[in-house]
Amino acid sequence: MSDESRRDSGPAAGRPARDSPGASENGRDRSRRTRRRLLGSLGGVTALGLVGCNGRDDASGTTTTDGGTTSRTEAGTTDPDGLDSVELAPFWTTGEKYGLGTVADHGAADPSRVWFTLTTGALTEPRYPRVDLMQFRTVDFLVTDGAGYVARTKTENRRVDDSVDRRVVPVADDALLYRHEFAAADDREWSLDVEYAADPASDALLLDVAFDAPDEYDCHLVARPAISGATAGDAGVRVDDANGYALGAQDAPTGGDVLDENGDPYVVAASLAAADGFEWATVATVDSPSAKALLEQGRALGPGESGGASASADGNLLLAGRLGSGTTDTTVALGFVEDGDATDATAEARRALDRGYDAVREGYVAAWRSFLDGVAAPDVVADDDALAAQYRTAAMTLRAVEDKTFPGAGIASPSVPWGDGVVADTARDVGYNFVWSRDLYQSFTALAAMGRVDAAVAATEYLFTVQQRDNGFLPQNTYLDGRTRWGGEQLDNIAFPLVMASQLRERHGVDFADVEYDYADVKASADYVARSGPGTGQERWEEEGGFSPSTIAAEVAGLACTAHVADDRDERTDALVYLGLADRWRDGVSKWCATTTGAGGHEPPYFIRISDDRDPDDGTDRSLANGGPTLDERAIVDAGFLELVRLGVLEADDDLIQQSLDVVDDAIRVDTPNGPCWYRYTGDGYGEGESGAPWSTAPDTTGRLWPILTGERAEYELRAGTTSGDLAPEALLRAMAAFANEGRMIPEQVWDRETPTEYGWAFGEGTGSATPLSWSMAQFVRLAWGIDAGEPVETPGVVRARYAGGPPASPDLDVSVSDAVVDGDAVAVSGETDAATVVVRTGAETKTVSVSDGRFEGKAALAAGRNVVTVVAATDAESLEAVGLATARTLLTSTDDGED
């Protein structure tokens, strides 16, 4: 009796279809067809980019239509950087964010519901009323002289020097408070500072503006709305306000995937108001005379001029207003309302302006200080100002990406990776504005380590009460309200919440009576993993199915943890099944996932990224996602096997682990000026083109280096006892901090080579990928605590206690069952064992079968259709830690239809 072959047997009962992105060559073919249709609809302007983490391609996702995003652009497609200042189609902005902000009032009865991000030159993608719903693309500034000089703070083209110096300055170490500092890089004498703070008392964001210049220079604010996540349906209006104007935009309920509690699209209005009003303002489409005159010539057309300032417009809008001429100090508010109009939004903006920037700033900073009061700091950062600032920023970022309507729902990143190639014309599911269980698990480990157990509990409750389905399945990712976005089966996504629930119980005394989920919820997901593993529809990089070391590590840890939860509740049969499978899969991972023959010049044996079946030496070809090559799967390596050590499944000095590390370091390690970093895997295509062009537009792309892998390696080195050299854990912590940009945001990817590119990416520094990546920030926090503890803090104690030195000796077990197809509603199970207890689980029941004189025999009920039959033999040890287990599994099909 042996484990069923996932390759031959198909999905287990209760498993959704494998309809998630990147899973096959057919998915890429569909992507290309979708792309061509989209290019035709846009007149050849651009294609949409992939908007999801790690090679996630909407073209084959579960909720995306033919108008959705695709994987890449064909050669010859117009690059958005090549467009002039009046764009031909509306784009989102680069994923390279340098700042993030919201009021730290999560859990308040009436929180501020505004979020914002910053690039080097603009306020980008402000969000309201949820963290996943972007309302503008950019808010930035123009400096003009009315005679042809135009300087824009937003970086419009990375390949062109535009004579503007830009800096993002973290103003405080104890708040997400940032200031833009702009200045002319030539002989012109002007400078502009803008500081940002969200108002705790309203749904508004304040910009404190200080423009220093001779009188001939004007300072204009320029905004590009995409209300409710798209330019389609946007209506702009110039509102009479104070001594001048405000700039309003609102949206008809045009649809989209972000829905309110009634299942309807949000109806939002926004307004930009200045303390003294804009003295000149226009609300126009981007191709209008007033927009072109301002953006291209720096001319603010008056009402008497042809094509002068406009009071209203619909569509792809430019909202622009003059703040002043010469030296000007003022405050601008961006206010939002639901189910109102631009006048209502102007009133909301005015509420914040009436409070004044100093008062708003004080309340904003106080909220973050209150949050940090509950955040402990490890010794490794406490005496280092730079590391301490990075640590606090990472901790605050994990709070900032959490929604306030759905507590615990932390998105993967407040960004659209390579968004400057992703069209914003219609509402669609773009960016990393969604919840992945795997990513939220990483945040959980950091939140718990830094003392914010309340936030860790909220994350766990969210996964079990919002994301989880009745059969225990958790989708690949979801909208904040739990609706499936991409429905791929990733068993680590389902196993990690089991670890979370166990860690809360073991380390923090959080029992089921204290939370919104119960044992039945935990059992449902454990049962899903038990009947569906060890093979997975997709592994952690979301592109390939089969037998993955990283996935199996999560499965073993999740089942072992849940076994102890079950045993504590006197659910001994559940406990024995979960722990028996964990033992079996731990024993099998090296057989299923490590090649003994090798390929690609690597010296075997070593773990490969993933095997399509239980034979890692069969030389199966894999065509990699994101335009990657077709390779023998033995030649595709990644460092995912380190999860086996980090989660306590294998020891750091395991010979196979050691040999695999040598292969990984030879194949996918790069030593950057900021420290060592690693590619995800051999042949990764999820990154910029060779010229540095955005992934979403470049024809040939390469995945770059991932800082999270530096952190994961450091946690391995902690367990291995490394204390010196470039792989010492503290050295790798400093490398992670060095990968962060000047706003202390740690990116998803950093550039991987010294050779200059026309896009100006720097070796060892961030790219246009998702920044900040929540996983990166969580990894930094968790590693810092691990260094203090002298071991990875993520490791579940019950897992390490069982497997350090190997599990207890297994009893003998020989099982006989009926034929593979049973014409009835029960199966006869018999066999021989020297164990004290035998447990049989089918799709219908879990029961104990008595053992007498070394033999057992009994019948177990079957569910109609397909059943995974698991037989576990257990020794007579009283404690679960000491029990020896042997496990066998097979697949049966019952043809009984339940009728007499």
mmCIF file of N, CA and C in Angstrom, residues 288-378:
data_model
loop_
_atom_site.group_PDB
_atom_site.id
_atom_site.type_symbol
_atom_site.label_atom_id
_atom_site.label_comp_id
_atom_site.label_asym_id
_atom_site.label_seq_id
_atom_site.Cartn_x
_atom_site.Cartn_y
_atom_site.Cartn_z
ATOM 1 N N SER A 288 -6.351 67.973 -23.934
ATOM 2 C CA SER A 288 -6.974 69.279 -24.146
ATOM 3 C C SER A 288 -5.911 70.366 -24.294
ATOM 4 N N PRO A 289 -6.253 71.507 -24.905
ATOM 5 C CA PRO A 289 -5.282 72.597 -25.051
ATOM 6 C C PRO A 289 -4.722 73.092 -23.726
ATOM 7 N N SER A 290 -5.563 73.201 -22.692
ATOM 8 C CA SER A 290 -5.065 73.733 -21.420
ATOM 9 C C SER A 290 -4.090 72.768 -20.766
ATOM 10 N N ALA A 291 -4.353 71.436 -20.894
ATOM 11 C CA ALA A 291 -3.428 70.452 -20.332
ATOM 12 C C ALA A 291 -2.110 70.463 -21.087
ATOM 13 N N LYS A 292 -2.165 70.484 -22.405
ATOM 14 C CA LYS A 292 -0.942 70.490 -23.195
ATOM 15 C C LYS A 292 -0.118 71.752 -22.965
ATOM 16 N N ALA A 293 -0.799 72.894 -22.909
ATOM 17 C CA ALA A 293 -0.078 74.152 -22.717
ATOM 18 C C ALA A 293 0.667 74.154 -21.386
ATOM 19 N N LEU A 294 0.028 73.615 -20.330
ATOM 20 C CA LEU A 294 0.668 73.615 -19.014
ATOM 21 C C LEU A 294 1.811 72.609 -18.965
ATOM 22 N N LEU A 295 1.555 71.374 -19.391
ATOM 23 C CA LEU A 295 2.544 70.312 -19.253
ATOM 24 C C LEU A 295 3.727 70.479 -20.207
ATOM 25 N N GLU A 296 3.468 70.999 -21.407
ATOM 26 C CA GLU A 296 4.527 71.069 -22.405
ATOM 27 C C GLU A 296 5.227 72.419 -22.450
ATOM 28 N N GLN A 297 4.474 73.490 -22.142
ATOM 29 C CA GLN A 297 5.032 74.838 -22.283
ATOM 30 C C GLN A 297 5.071 75.624 -20.977
ATOM 31 N N GLY A 298 4.411 75.076 -19.923
ATOM 32 C CA GLY A 298 4.372 75.796 -18.660
ATOM 33 C C GLY A 298 3.470 77.008 -18.676
ATOM 34 N N ARG A 299 2.509 77.019 -19.573
ATOM 35 C CA ARG A 299 1.610 78.166 -19.721
ATOM 36 C C ARG A 299 0.263 77.836 -19.117
ATOM 37 N N ALA A 300 -0.221 78.673 -18.200
ATOM 38 C CA ALA A 300 -1.546 78.554 -17.617
ATOM 39 C C ALA A 300 -2.491 79.445 -18.421
ATOM 40 N N LEU A 301 -3.231 78.830 -19.346
ATOM 41 C CA LEU A 301 -4.074 79.610 -20.244
ATOM 42 C C LEU A 301 -5.215 80.259 -19.480
ATOM 43 N N GLY A 302 -5.437 81.542 -19.760
ATOM 44 C CA GLY A 302 -6.509 82.272 -19.115
ATOM 45 C C GLY A 302 -7.832 82.086 -19.821
ATOM 46 N N PRO A 303 -8.920 82.586 -19.226
ATOM 47 C CA PRO A 303 -10.251 82.384 -19.808
ATOM 48 C C PRO A 303 -10.412 83.057 -21.160
ATOM 49 N N GLY A 304 -9.627 84.085 -21.442
ATOM 50 C CA GLY A 304 -9.753 84.772 -22.723
ATOM 51 C C GLY A 304 -8.959 84.128 -23.833
ATOM 52 N N GLU A 305 -8.130 83.127 -23.510
ATOM 53 C CA GLU A 305 -7.300 82.484 -24.520
ATOM 54 C C GLU A 305 -7.995 81.248 -25.080
ATOM 55 N N SER A 306 -7.712 80.974 -26.340
ATOM 56 C CA SER A 306 -8.290 79.807 -26.978
ATOM 57 C C SER A 306 -7.867 78.548 -26.234
ATOM 58 N N GLY A 307 -8.859 77.726 -25.906
ATOM 59 C CA GLY A 307 -8.544 76.509 -25.167
ATOM 60 C C GLY A 307 -8.133 76.782 -23.741
ATOM 61 N N GLY A 308 -8.649 77.822 -23.142
ATOM 62 C CA GLY A 308 -8.254 78.214 -21.792
ATOM 63 C C GLY A 308 -8.705 77.238 -20.733
ATOM 64 N N ALA A 309 -8.475 77.603 -19.476
ATOM 65 C CA ALA A 309 -8.764 76.723 -18.346
ATOM 66 C C ALA A 309 -10.199 76.215 -18.408
ATOM 67 N N SER A 310 -10.351 74.951 -18.079
ATOM 68 C CA SER A 310 -11.647 74.282 -18.169
ATOM 69 C C SER A 310 -12.221 74.049 -16.785
ATOM 70 N N ALA A 311 -13.540 74.120 -16.684
ATOM 71 C CA ALA A 311 -14.209 73.936 -15.391
ATOM 72 C C ALA A 311 -14.696 72.512 -15.175
ATOM 73 N N SER A 312 -14.738 71.711 -16.219
ATOM 74 C CA SER A 312 -15.201 70.334 -16.067
ATOM 75 C C SER A 312 -14.751 69.513 -17.260
ATOM 76 N N ALA A 313 -14.650 68.222 -17.053
ATOM 77 C CA ALA A 313 -14.273 67.297 -18.121
ATOM 78 C C ALA A 313 -14.543 65.878 -17.642
ATOM 79 N N ASP A 314 -14.613 64.942 -18.580
ATOM 80 C CA ASP A 314 -14.829 63.532 -18.274
ATOM 81 C C ASP A 314 -13.740 62.694 -18.923
ATOM 82 N N GLY A 315 -13.354 61.599 -18.252
ATOM 83 C CA GLY A 315 -12.429 60.651 -18.856
ATOM 84 C C GLY A 315 -11.063 60.650 -18.210
ATOM 85 N N ASN A 316 -10.033 60.595 -19.025
ATOM 86 C CA ASN A 316 -8.643 60.568 -18.562
ATOM 87 C C ASN A 316 -8.226 61.999 -18.232
ATOM 88 N N LEU A 317 -8.241 62.331 -16.963
ATOM 89 C CA LEU A 317 -8.221 63.725 -16.535
ATOM 90 C C LEU A 317 -6.861 64.205 -16.051
ATOM 91 N N LEU A 318 -6.669 65.514 -16.214
ATOM 92 C CA LEU A 318 -5.615 66.266 -15.548
ATOM 93 C C LEU A 318 -6.291 67.305 -14.670
ATOM 94 N N LEU A 319 -5.990 67.275 -13.378
ATOM 95 C CA LEU A 319 -6.442 68.322 -12.453
ATOM 96 C C LEU A 319 -5.220 69.142 -12.098
ATOM 97 N N ALA A 320 -5.254 70.435 -12.369
ATOM 98 C CA ALA A 320 -4.083 71.274 -12.123
ATOM 99 C C ALA A 320 -4.503 72.604 -11.532
ATOM 100 N N GLY A 321 -3.700 73.083 -10.586
ATOM 101 C CA GLY A 321 -3.970 74.379 -9.977
ATOM 102 C C GLY A 321 -2.687 75.062 -9.552
ATOM 103 N N ARG A 322 -2.662 76.381 -9.679
ATOM 104 C CA ARG A 322 -1.477 77.152 -9.279
ATOM 105 C C ARG A 322 -1.567 77.466 -7.798
ATOM 106 N N LEU A 323 -0.492 77.069 -7.086
ATOM 107 C CA LEU A 323 -0.423 77.326 -5.646
ATOM 108 C C LEU A 323 0.132 78.705 -5.348
ATOM 109 N N GLY A 324 0.980 79.232 -6.212
ATOM 110 C CA GLY A 324 1.536 80.563 -5.966
ATOM 111 C C GLY A 324 2.665 80.870 -6.911
ATOM 112 N N SER A 325 3.067 82.127 -6.915
ATOM 113 C CA SER A 325 4.204 82.597 -7.700
ATOM 114 C C SER A 325 5.287 83.051 -6.750
ATOM 115 N N GLY A 326 6.521 82.666 -7.008
ATOM 116 C CA GLY A 326 7.598 82.969 -6.080
ATOM 117 C C GLY A 326 7.424 82.171 -4.798
ATOM 118 N N THR A 327 8.148 82.579 -3.775
ATOM 119 C CA THR A 327 8.136 81.841 -2.506
ATOM 120 C C THR A 327 6.718 81.714 -1.972
ATOM 121 N N THR A 328 6.322 80.465 -1.708
ATOM 122 C CA THR A 328 4.948 80.165 -1.292
ATOM 123 C C THR A 328 4.975 79.088 -0.223
ATOM 124 N N ASP A 329 4.302 79.344 0.874
ATOM 125 C CA ASP A 329 4.088 78.331 1.916
ATOM 126 C C ASP A 329 2.596 78.113 2.063
ATOM 127 N N THR A 330 2.158 76.883 1.863
ATOM 128 C CA THR A 330 0.724 76.607 1.936
ATOM 129 C C THR A 330 0.500 75.145 2.280
ATOM 130 N N THR A 331 -0.750 74.791 2.450
ATOM 131 C CA THR A 331 -1.141 73.414 2.724
ATOM 132 C C THR A 331 -2.209 73.001 1.738
ATOM 133 N N VAL A 332 -2.078 71.777 1.250
ATOM 134 C CA VAL A 332 -3.062 71.200 0.340
ATOM 135 C C VAL A 332 -3.677 69.992 1.023
ATOM 136 N N ALA A 333 -4.980 69.800 0.845
ATOM 137 C CA ALA A 333 -5.673 68.630 1.384
ATOM 138 C C ALA A 333 -6.272 67.825 0.247
ATOM 139 N N LEU A 334 -6.147 66.524 0.345
ATOM 140 C CA LEU A 334 -6.820 65.601 -0.559
ATOM 141 C C LEU A 334 -7.863 64.869 0.268
ATOM 142 N N GLY A 335 -9.139 65.185 0.012
ATOM 143 C CA GLY A 335 -10.226 64.608 0.783
ATOM 144 C C GLY A 335 -11.070 63.654 -0.030
ATOM 145 N N PHE A 336 -11.663 62.668 0.663
ATOM 146 C CA PHE A 336 -12.477 61.652 0.003
ATOM 147 C C PHE A 336 -13.805 61.499 0.722
ATOM 148 N N VAL A 337 -14.832 61.129 -0.048
ATOM 149 C CA VAL A 337 -16.126 60.757 0.525
ATOM 150 C C VAL A 337 -16.698 59.598 -0.279
ATOM 151 N N GLU A 338 -17.531 58.814 0.388
ATOM 152 C CA GLU A 338 -18.328 57.799 -0.294
ATOM 153 C C GLU A 338 -19.721 58.350 -0.541
ATOM 154 N N ASP A 339 -20.312 57.943 -1.668
ATOM 155 C CA ASP A 339 -21.707 58.278 -1.997
ATOM 156 C C ASP A 339 -21.967 59.780 -1.894
ATOM 157 N N GLY A 340 -20.995 60.564 -2.311
ATOM 158 C CA GLY A 340 -21.138 62.016 -2.344
ATOM 159 C C GLY A 340 -20.579 62.544 -3.640
ATOM 160 N N ASP A 341 -20.458 63.869 -3.733
ATOM 161 C CA ASP A 341 -19.915 64.462 -4.943
ATOM 162 C C ASP A 341 -18.686 65.293 -4.606
ATOM 163 N N ALA A 342 -18.161 65.989 -5.608
ATOM 164 C CA ALA A 342 -16.932 66.744 -5.418
ATOM 165 C C ALA A 342 -17.085 67.847 -4.381
ATOM 166 N N THR A 343 -18.270 68.407 -4.269
ATOM 167 C CA THR A 343 -18.494 69.439 -3.244
ATOM 168 C C THR A 343 -18.373 68.842 -1.854
ATOM 169 N N ASP A 344 -18.932 67.646 -1.663
ATOM 170 C CA ASP A 344 -18.810 66.968 -0.366
ATOM 171 C C ASP A 344 -17.350 66.629 -0.065
ATOM 172 N N ALA A 345 -16.622 66.178 -1.090
ATOM 173 C CA ALA A 345 -15.207 65.850 -0.889
ATOM 174 C C ALA A 345 -14.405 67.101 -0.561
ATOM 175 N N THR A 346 -14.774 68.224 -1.159
ATOM 176 C CA THR A 346 -14.099 69.489 -0.838
ATOM 177 C C THR A 346 -14.337 69.856 0.622
ATOM 178 N N ALA A 347 -15.548 69.618 1.099
ATOM 179 C CA ALA A 347 -15.844 69.899 2.507
ATOM 180 C C ALA A 347 -15.005 69.007 3.418
ATOM 181 N N GLU A 348 -14.805 67.737 3.026
ATOM 182 C CA GLU A 348 -13.972 66.842 3.820
ATOM 183 C C GLU A 348 -12.522 67.327 3.826
ATOM 184 N N ALA A 349 -12.041 67.765 2.674
ATOM 185 C CA ALA A 349 -10.686 68.315 2.606
ATOM 186 C C ALA A 349 -10.571 69.558 3.475
ATOM 187 N N ARG A 350 -11.597 70.386 3.467
ATOM 188 C CA ARG A 350 -11.601 71.622 4.268
ATOM 189 C C ARG A 350 -11.560 71.306 5.764
ATOM 190 N N ARG A 351 -12.193 70.234 6.185
ATOM 191 C CA ARG A 351 -12.149 69.854 7.596
ATOM 192 C C ARG A 351 -10.705 69.660 8.042
ATOM 193 N N ALA A 352 -9.934 68.970 7.219
ATOM 194 C CA ALA A 352 -8.529 68.761 7.560
ATOM 195 C C ALA A 352 -7.748 70.069 7.508
ATOM 196 N N LEU A 353 -8.010 70.899 6.513
ATOM 197 C CA LEU A 353 -7.311 72.180 6.415
ATOM 198 C C LEU A 353 -7.622 73.065 7.617
ATOM 199 N N ASP A 354 -8.857 73.032 8.079
ATOM 200 C CA ASP A 354 -9.236 73.852 9.240
ATOM 201 C C ASP A 354 -8.482 73.426 10.497
ATOM 202 N N ARG A 355 -8.160 72.137 10.595
ATOM 203 C CA ARG A 355 -7.375 71.677 11.745
ATOM 204 C C ARG A 355 -5.941 72.168 11.663
ATOM 205 N N GLY A 356 -5.458 72.381 10.458
ATOM 206 C CA GLY A 356 -4.105 72.886 10.268
ATOM 207 C C GLY A 356 -3.085 71.763 10.221
ATOM 208 N N TYR A 357 -2.027 71.978 9.449
ATOM 209 C CA TYR A 357 -1.058 70.906 9.258
ATOM 210 C C TYR A 357 -0.368 70.518 10.562
ATOM 211 N N ASP A 358 -0.036 71.478 11.395
ATOM 212 C CA ASP A 358 0.681 71.146 12.628
ATOM 213 C C ASP A 358 -0.127 70.228 13.524
ATOM 214 N N ALA A 359 -1.434 70.494 13.639
ATOM 215 C CA ALA A 359 -2.288 69.658 14.483
ATOM 216 C C ALA A 359 -2.461 68.267 13.881
ATOM 217 N N VAL A 360 -2.654 68.213 12.566
ATOM 218 C CA VAL A 360 -2.800 66.925 11.900
ATOM 219 C C VAL A 360 -1.513 66.114 12.038
ATOM 220 N N ARG A 361 -0.396 66.766 11.816
ATOM 221 C CA ARG A 361 0.892 66.086 11.936
ATOM 222 C C ARG A 361 1.091 65.536 13.336
ATOM 223 N N GLU A 362 0.754 66.322 14.325
ATOM 224 C CA GLU A 362 0.921 65.885 15.710
ATOM 225 C C GLU A 362 0.081 64.650 15.995
ATOM 226 N N GLY A 363 -1.177 64.650 15.530
ATOM 227 C CA GLY A 363 -2.036 63.493 15.753
ATOM 228 C C GLY A 363 -1.574 62.272 14.986
ATOM 229 N N TYR A 364 -1.075 62.495 13.790
ATOM 230 C CA TYR A 364 -0.578 61.397 12.952
ATOM 231 C C TYR A 364 0.633 60.733 13.603
ATOM 232 N N VAL A 365 1.574 61.544 14.039
ATOM 233 C CA VAL A 365 2.777 60.998 14.681
ATOM 234 C C VAL A 365 2.421 60.307 15.997
ATOM 235 N N ALA A 366 1.502 60.909 16.745
ATOM 236 C CA ALA A 366 1.104 60.316 18.028
ATOM 237 C C ALA A 366 0.504 58.935 17.836
ATOM 238 N N ALA A 367 -0.264 58.743 16.760
ATOM 239 C CA ALA A 367 -0.862 57.430 16.512
ATOM 240 C C ALA A 367 0.217 56.373 16.255
ATOM 241 N N TRP A 368 1.242 56.747 15.498
ATOM 242 C CA TRP A 368 2.312 55.788 15.241
ATOM 243 C C TRP A 368 3.150 55.534 16.497
ATOM 244 N N ARG A 369 3.356 56.545 17.288
ATOM 245 C CA ARG A 369 4.089 56.329 18.533
ATOM 246 C C ARG A 369 3.325 55.392 19.455
ATOM 247 N N SER A 370 2.010 55.531 19.466
ATOM 248 C CA SER A 370 1.202 54.637 20.289
ATOM 249 C C SER A 370 1.330 53.197 19.802
ATOM 250 N N PHE A 371 1.336 53.009 18.491
ATOM 251 C CA PHE A 371 1.536 51.656 17.957
ATOM 252 C C PHE A 371 2.891 51.104 18.379
ATOM 253 N N LEU A 372 3.928 51.909 18.251
ATOM 254 C CA LEU A 372 5.273 51.441 18.572
ATOM 255 C C LEU A 372 5.468 51.190 20.063
ATOM 256 N N ASP A 373 4.613 51.777 20.897
ATOM 257 C CA ASP A 373 4.697 51.483 22.333
ATOM 258 C C ASP A 373 4.523 49.993 22.598
ATOM 259 N N GLY A 374 3.791 49.320 21.708
ATOM 260 C CA GLY A 374 3.574 47.886 21.877
ATOM 261 C C GLY A 374 4.528 47.030 21.082
ATOM 262 N N VAL A 375 5.558 47.647 20.497
ATOM 263 C CA VAL A 375 6.521 46.929 19.674
ATOM 264 C C VAL A 375 7.861 46.875 20.401
ATOM 265 N N ALA A 376 8.296 45.680 20.712
ATOM 266 C CA ALA A 376 9.607 45.518 21.353
ATOM 267 C C ALA A 376 10.704 45.560 20.294
ATOM 268 N N ALA A 377 11.912 45.928 20.714
ATOM 269 C CA ALA A 377 13.050 45.997 19.794
ATOM 270 C C ALA A 377 14.119 45.018 20.253
ATOM 271 N N PRO A 378 14.628 44.182 19.358
ATOM 272 C CA PRO A 378 15.684 43.236 19.744
ATOM 273 C C PRO A 378 17.017 43.952 19.956
#
